[in-house]
Short mmCIF file of C-alpha atoms in Angstrom, two decimals:
data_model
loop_
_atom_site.label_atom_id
_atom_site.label_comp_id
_atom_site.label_asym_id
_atom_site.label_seq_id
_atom_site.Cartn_x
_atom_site.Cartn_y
_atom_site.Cartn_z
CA UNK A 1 119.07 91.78 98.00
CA UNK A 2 116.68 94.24 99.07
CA UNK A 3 116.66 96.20 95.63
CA UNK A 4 115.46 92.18 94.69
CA UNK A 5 112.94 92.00 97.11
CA UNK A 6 111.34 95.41 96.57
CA UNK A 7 110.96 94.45 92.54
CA UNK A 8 109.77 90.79 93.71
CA UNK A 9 106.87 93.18 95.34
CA UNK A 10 106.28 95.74 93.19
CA UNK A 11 106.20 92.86 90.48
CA UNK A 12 102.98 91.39 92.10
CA UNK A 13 101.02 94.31 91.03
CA UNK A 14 102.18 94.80 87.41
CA UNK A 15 99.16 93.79 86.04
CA UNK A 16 97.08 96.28 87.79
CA UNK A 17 95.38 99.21 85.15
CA UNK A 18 97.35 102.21 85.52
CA UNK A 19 94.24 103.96 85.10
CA UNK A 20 90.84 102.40 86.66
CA UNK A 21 87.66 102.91 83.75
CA UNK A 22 84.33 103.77 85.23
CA UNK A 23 81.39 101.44 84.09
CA UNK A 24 79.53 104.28 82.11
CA UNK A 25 82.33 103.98 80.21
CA UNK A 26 83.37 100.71 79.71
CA UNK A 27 79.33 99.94 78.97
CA UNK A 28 79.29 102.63 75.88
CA UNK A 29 82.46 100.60 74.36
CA UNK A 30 82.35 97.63 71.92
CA UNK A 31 85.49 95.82 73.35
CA UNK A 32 86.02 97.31 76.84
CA UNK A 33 89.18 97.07 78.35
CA UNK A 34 91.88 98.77 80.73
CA UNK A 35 95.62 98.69 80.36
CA UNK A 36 98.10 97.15 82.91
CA UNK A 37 101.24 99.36 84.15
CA UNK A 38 103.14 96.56 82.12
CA UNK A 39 100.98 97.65 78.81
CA UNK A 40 99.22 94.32 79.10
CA UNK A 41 95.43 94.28 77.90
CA UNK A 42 93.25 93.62 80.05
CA UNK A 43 89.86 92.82 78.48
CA UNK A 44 86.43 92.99 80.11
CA UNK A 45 83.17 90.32 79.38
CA UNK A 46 80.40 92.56 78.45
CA UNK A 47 78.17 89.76 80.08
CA UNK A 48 79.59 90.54 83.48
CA UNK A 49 79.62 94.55 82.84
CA UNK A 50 75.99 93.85 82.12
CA UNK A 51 75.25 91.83 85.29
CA UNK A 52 76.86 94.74 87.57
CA UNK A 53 75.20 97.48 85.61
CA UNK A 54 72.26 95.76 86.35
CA UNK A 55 72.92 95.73 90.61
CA UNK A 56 74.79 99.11 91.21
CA UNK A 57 71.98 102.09 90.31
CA UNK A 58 72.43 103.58 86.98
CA UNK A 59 73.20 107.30 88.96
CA UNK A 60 76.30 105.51 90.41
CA UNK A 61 77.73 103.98 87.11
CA UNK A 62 80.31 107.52 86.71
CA UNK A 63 81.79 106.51 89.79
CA UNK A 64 82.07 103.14 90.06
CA UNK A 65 85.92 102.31 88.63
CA UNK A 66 86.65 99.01 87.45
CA UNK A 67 88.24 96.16 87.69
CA UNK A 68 87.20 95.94 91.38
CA UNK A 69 90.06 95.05 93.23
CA UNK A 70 90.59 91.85 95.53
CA UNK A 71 93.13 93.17 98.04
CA UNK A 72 95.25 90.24 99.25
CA UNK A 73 97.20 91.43 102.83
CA UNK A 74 98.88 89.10 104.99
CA UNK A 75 97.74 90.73 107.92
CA UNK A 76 94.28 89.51 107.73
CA UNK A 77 95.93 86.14 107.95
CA UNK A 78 96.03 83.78 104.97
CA UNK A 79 93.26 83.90 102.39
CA UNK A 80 91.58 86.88 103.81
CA UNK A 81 90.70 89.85 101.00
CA UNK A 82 89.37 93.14 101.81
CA UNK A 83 87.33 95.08 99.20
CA UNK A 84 87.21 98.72 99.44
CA UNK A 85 84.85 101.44 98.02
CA UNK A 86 81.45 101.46 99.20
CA UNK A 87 79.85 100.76 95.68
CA UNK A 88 82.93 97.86 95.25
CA UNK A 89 81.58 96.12 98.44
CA UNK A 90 77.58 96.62 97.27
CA UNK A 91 78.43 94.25 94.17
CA UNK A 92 80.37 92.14 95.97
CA UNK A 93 77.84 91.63 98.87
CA UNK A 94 75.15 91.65 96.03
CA UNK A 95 77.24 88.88 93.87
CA UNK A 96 77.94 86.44 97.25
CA UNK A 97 74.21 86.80 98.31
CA UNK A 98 75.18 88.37 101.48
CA UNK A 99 73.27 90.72 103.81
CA UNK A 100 73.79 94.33 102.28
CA UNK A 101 74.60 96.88 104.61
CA UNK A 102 76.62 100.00 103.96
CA UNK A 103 79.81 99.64 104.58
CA UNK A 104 83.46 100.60 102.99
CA UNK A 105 85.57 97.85 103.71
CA UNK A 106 84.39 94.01 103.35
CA UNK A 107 86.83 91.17 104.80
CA UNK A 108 86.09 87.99 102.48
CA UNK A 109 87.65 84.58 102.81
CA UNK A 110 88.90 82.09 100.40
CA UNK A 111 85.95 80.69 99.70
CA UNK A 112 83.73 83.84 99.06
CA UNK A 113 86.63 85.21 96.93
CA UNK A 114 86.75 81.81 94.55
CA UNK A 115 83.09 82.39 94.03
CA UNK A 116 83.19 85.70 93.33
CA UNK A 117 86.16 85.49 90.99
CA UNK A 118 84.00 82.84 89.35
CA UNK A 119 81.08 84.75 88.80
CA UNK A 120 83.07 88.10 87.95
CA UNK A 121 86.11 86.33 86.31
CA UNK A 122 87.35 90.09 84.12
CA UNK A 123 85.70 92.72 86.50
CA UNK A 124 87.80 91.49 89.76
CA UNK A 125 91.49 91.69 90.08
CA UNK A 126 93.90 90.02 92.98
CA UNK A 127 96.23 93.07 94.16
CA UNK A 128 98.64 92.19 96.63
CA UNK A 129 99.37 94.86 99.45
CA UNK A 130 101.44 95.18 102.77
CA UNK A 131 101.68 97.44 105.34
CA UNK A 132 105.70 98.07 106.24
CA UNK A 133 106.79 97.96 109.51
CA UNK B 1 121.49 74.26 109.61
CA UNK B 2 121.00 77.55 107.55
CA UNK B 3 124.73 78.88 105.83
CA UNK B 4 125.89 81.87 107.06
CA UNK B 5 125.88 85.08 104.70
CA UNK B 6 129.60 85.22 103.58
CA UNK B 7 131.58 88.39 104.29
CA UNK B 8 129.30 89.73 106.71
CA UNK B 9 131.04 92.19 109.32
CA UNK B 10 129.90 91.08 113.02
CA UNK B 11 128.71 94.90 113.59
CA UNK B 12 125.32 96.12 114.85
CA UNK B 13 125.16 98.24 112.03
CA UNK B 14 124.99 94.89 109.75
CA UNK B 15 122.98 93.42 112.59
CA UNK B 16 119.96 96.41 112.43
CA UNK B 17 120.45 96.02 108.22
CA UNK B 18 119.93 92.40 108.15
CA UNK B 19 116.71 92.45 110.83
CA UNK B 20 115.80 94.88 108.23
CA UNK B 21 116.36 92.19 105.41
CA UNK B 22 114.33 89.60 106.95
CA UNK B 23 111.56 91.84 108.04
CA UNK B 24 110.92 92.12 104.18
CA UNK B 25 111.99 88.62 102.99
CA UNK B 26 109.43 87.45 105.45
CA UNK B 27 107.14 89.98 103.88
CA UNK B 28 107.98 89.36 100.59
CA UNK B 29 107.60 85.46 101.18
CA UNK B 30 103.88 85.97 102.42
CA UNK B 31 102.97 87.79 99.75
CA UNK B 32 104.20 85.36 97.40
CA UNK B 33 102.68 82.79 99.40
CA UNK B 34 99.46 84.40 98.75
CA UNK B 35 99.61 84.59 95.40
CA UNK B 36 100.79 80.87 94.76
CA UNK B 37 97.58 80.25 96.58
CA UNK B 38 95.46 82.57 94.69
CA UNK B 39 97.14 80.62 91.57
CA UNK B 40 96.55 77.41 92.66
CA UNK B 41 92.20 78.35 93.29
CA UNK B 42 92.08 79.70 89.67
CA UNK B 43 94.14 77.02 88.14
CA UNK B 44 92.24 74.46 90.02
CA UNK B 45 88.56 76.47 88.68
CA UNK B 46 89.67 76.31 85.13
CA UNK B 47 90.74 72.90 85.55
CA UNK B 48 87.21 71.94 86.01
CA UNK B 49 86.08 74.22 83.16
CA UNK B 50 88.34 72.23 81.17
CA UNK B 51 86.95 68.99 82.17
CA UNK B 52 83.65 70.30 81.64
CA UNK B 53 83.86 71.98 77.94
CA UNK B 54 86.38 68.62 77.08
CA UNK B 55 83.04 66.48 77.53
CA UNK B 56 80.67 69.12 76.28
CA UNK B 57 83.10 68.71 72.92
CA UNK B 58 83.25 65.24 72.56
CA UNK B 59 79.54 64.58 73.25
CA UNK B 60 78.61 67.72 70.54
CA UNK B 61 81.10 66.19 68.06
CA UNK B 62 79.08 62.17 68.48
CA UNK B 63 76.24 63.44 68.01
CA UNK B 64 77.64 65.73 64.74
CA UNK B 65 79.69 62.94 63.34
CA UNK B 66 76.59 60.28 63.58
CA UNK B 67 73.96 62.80 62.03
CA UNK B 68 76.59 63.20 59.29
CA UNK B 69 76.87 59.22 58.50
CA UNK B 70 73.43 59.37 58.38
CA UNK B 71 73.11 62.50 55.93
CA UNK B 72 75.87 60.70 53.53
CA UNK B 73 74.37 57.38 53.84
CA UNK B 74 71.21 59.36 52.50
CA UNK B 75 72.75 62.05 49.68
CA UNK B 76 76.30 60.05 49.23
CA UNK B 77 79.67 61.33 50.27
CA UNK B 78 80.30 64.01 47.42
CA UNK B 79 76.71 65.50 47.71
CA UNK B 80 77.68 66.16 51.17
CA UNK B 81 80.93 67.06 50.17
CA UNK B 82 79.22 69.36 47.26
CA UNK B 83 76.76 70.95 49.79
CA UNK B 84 79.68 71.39 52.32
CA UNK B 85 81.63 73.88 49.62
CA UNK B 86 78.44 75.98 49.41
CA UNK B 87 78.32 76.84 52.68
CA UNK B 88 79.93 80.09 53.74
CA UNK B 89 83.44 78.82 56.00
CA UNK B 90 84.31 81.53 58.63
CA UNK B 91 83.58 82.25 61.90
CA UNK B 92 84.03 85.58 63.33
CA UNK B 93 85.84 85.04 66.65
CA UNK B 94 87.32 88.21 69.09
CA UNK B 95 90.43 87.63 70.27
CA UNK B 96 91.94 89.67 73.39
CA UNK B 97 94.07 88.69 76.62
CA UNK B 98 93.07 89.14 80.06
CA UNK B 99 95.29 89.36 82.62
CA UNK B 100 95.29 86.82 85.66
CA UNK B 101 97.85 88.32 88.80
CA UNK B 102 99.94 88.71 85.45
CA UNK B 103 99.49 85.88 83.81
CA UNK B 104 98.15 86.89 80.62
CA UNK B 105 95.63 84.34 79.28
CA UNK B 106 93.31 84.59 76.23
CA UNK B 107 89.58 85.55 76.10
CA UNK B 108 87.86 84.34 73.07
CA UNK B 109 84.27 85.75 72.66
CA UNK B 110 82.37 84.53 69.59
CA UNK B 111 78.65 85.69 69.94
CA UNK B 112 76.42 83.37 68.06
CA UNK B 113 78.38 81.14 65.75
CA UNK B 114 74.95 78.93 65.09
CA UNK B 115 73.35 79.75 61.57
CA UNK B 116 69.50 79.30 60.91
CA UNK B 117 68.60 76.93 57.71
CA UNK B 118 68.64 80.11 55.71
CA UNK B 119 72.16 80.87 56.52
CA UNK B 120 73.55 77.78 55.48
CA UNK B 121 73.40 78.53 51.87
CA UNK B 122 71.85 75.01 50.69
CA UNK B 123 68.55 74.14 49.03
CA UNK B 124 66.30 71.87 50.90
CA UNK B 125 64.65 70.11 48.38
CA UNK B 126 67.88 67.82 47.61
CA UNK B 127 68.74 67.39 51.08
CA UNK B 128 68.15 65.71 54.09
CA UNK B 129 67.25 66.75 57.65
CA UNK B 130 70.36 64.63 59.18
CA UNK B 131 72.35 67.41 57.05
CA UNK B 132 70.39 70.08 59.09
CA UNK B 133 70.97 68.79 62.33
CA UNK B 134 75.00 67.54 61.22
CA UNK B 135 74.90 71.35 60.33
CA UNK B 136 73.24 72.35 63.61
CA UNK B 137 75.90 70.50 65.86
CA UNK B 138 78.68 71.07 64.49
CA UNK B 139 78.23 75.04 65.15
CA UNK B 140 77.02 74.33 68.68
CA UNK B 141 80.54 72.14 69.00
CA UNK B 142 82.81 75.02 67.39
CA UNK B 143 81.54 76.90 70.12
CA UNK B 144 82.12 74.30 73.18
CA UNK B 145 85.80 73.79 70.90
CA UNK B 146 86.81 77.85 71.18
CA UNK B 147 86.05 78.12 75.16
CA UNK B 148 87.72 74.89 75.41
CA UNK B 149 90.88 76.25 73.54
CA UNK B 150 90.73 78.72 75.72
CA UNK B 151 90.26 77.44 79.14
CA UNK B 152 93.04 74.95 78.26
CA UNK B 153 95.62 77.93 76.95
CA UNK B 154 94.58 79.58 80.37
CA UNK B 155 95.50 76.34 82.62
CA UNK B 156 98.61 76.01 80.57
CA UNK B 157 99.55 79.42 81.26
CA UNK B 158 98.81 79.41 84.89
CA UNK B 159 100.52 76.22 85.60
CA UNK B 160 103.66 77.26 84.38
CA UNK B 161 103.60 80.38 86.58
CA UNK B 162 102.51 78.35 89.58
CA UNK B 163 105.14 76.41 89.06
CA UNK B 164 107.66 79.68 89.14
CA UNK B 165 106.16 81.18 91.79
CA UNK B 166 106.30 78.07 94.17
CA UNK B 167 110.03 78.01 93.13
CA UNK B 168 110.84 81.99 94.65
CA UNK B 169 108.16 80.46 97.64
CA UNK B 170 110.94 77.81 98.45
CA UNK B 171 113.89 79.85 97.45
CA UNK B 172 112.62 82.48 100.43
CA UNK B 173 111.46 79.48 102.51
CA UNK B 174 114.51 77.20 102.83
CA UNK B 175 117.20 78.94 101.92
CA UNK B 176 116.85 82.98 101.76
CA UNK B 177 115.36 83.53 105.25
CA UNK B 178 117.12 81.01 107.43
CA UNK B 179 120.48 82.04 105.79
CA UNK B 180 119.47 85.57 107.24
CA UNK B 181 118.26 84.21 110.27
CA UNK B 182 121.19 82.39 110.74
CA UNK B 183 123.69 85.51 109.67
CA UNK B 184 121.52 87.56 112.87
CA UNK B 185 122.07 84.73 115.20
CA UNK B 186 126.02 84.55 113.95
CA UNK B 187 126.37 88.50 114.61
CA UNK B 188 124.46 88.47 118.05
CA UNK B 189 126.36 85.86 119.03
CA UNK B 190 129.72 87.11 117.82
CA UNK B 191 128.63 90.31 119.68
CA UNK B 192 127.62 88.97 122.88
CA UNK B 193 131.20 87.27 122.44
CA UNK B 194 133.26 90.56 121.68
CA UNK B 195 131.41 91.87 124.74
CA UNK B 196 132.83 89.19 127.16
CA UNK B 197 136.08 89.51 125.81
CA UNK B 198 136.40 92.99 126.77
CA UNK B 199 134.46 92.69 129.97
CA UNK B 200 137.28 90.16 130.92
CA UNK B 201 140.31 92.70 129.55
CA UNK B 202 138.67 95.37 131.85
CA UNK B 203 138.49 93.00 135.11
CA UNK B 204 141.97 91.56 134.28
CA UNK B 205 143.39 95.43 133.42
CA UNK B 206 142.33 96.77 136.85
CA UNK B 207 143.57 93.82 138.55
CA UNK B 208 147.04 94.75 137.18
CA UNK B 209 146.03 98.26 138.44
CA UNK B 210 145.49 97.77 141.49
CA UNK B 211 148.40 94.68 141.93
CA UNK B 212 150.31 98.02 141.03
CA UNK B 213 149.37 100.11 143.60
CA UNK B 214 149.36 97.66 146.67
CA UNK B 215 153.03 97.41 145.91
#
């Protein structure tokens, strides 16, 4: 039962790119995309890589890795996501039209995370995480 | 009332492994919780989007369909017909998947399916201007059709995994977790009994004991 449980889990985040792309990247291809640890495609809107190139300073786009992740933990309760990265929680703040401050960590709720999964449909991903113990 | 885990040994090694169990069915059903939730938002968005690019459709295709009565009440139906063979037939659509907490689901990008007047490969002096503007709306309407194909593909796809997921929700829910919650109660229980029994074999062994030594 347990081995069942542990692949229930680790099946949550099978979509997730093995390897993150950073958006210099992604912007110099014609049909940008990452590849899931199941070999699934996962295909990016050049609209949307366009609308964050256009927020996060062009010195920062080597190091910011997408798809930006939208961590689901049921210790912040239900419907709570944190975002981490610092340049992650600039777009974020920048796409919800909320005060920017520095920061590394961002708690959203449900409905801040259905409007930013509407506005960056391909360039967010849910990942689902839990702390044992 | 939950069933009890069959062939379980009442032992507080099998007591520590199932607390372990639950721990992580408990886990394992909030996660899944949270995704069937995180489903149910997106399937719920796209729904709309369908809605939305359904109506944008029909009212594209009206307005196509009437400006083409009117162009072959104008030219007649084979001239349209005619005109209709001259005009170059595909569309260049890209087709890839994106991937939705696994649920892969198409993205169709098309760029600019609408053609200029020039494009369209007809003369204008033996046609009309309902042609054009047939011409005109049905491009802008093969463009509402494609993101309708695929917001529709992607609410198929997610309600079918909604569905699945909501059935491992319940499985944990009602039957997984109180079945193990159930099982700890049955051990502790059993325990607490095995503990009395011998408490009572001690008391009842020394009164023997000592029954023995008074005489």
């Amino acid at each position: 039962m347990e081995k069942t449980f542990t692949k229930v889990v680790r099946s949550l985040n099978v979509h997730l790119p093995a390897r993150r792309e950073s958006l210099s990247t992604l912007l110099k291809e014609e049909r940008p995309k990452v590849i899931g640890r199941n070999g699934s495609t996962h295909r990016f809107k050049n609209a949307e890589l366009e609308q964050i190139a256009e927020i996060v300073p062009e010195k920062h786009h080597d190091r910011l890795k997408l798809p930006i992740y939208i961590e689901l933990t049921p210790e912040f309760g239900r419907g709570a996501a944190k975002i981490h990265g610092r340049l992650h929680c600039d777009v974020v703040q920048s796409v919800l039209r909320m005060e920017r401050e520095k920061t590394d960590e961002l708690v959203i709720y449900r409905p801040e995370v259905r409007k930013l999964r509407r506005s960056l449909p391909t360039t967010t991903q849910y990942a689902f995480f839990y702390t044992p113990g | 009332m939950a069933v009890v885990v069959e062939g379980v040994h009442p032992t507080r090694m099998e007591l520590l492994k199932l607390s372990r169990r639950t721990k992580l069915a408990e886990k394992g059903h909030e996660l899944l919780r949270e995704k069937r939730d995180a489903l149910i938002t997106e399937f719920l968005d796209v729904v709309e989007d369908v809605r939305g690019a359904r109506k944008n459709v029909e009212a594209k295709l009206e307005s196509a369909f009437r400006e083409l009565t009117i162009a072959q009440a104008i030219l007649g139906v084979n001239e349209v017909r005619q005109i209709s063979w001259i005009t170059p037939q595909e569309i260049f659509v890209d087709l890839d998947t994106r991937n939705i907490m696994g649920v892969k689901v198409p993205l169709i990008e098309t760029g600019d399916i609408t053609r200029s007047i020039m494009q369209r490969g007809y003369g204008f002096v033996d046609t009309s201007s309902a042609l054009d503007r047939a011409a005109k709306n049905f491009e802008e309407a093969l463009v509402s059709i494609v993101k309708l194909a695929e917001t529709e593909e992607t609410a198929k796809k997610l309600a079918a995994e909604i569905e699945k997921t909501k059935r491992k929700v319940n499985a944990l829910e009602y039957i997984i977790v109180p079945r193990l919650v159930a099982t700890t109660k049955y051990i502790t229980m059993r325990l607490e009994e095995m503990e009395r029994e011998s408490f009572c074999r001690l008391k009842k062994i020394k009164a023997v004991l000592q029954r023995r030594e008074i005489e």
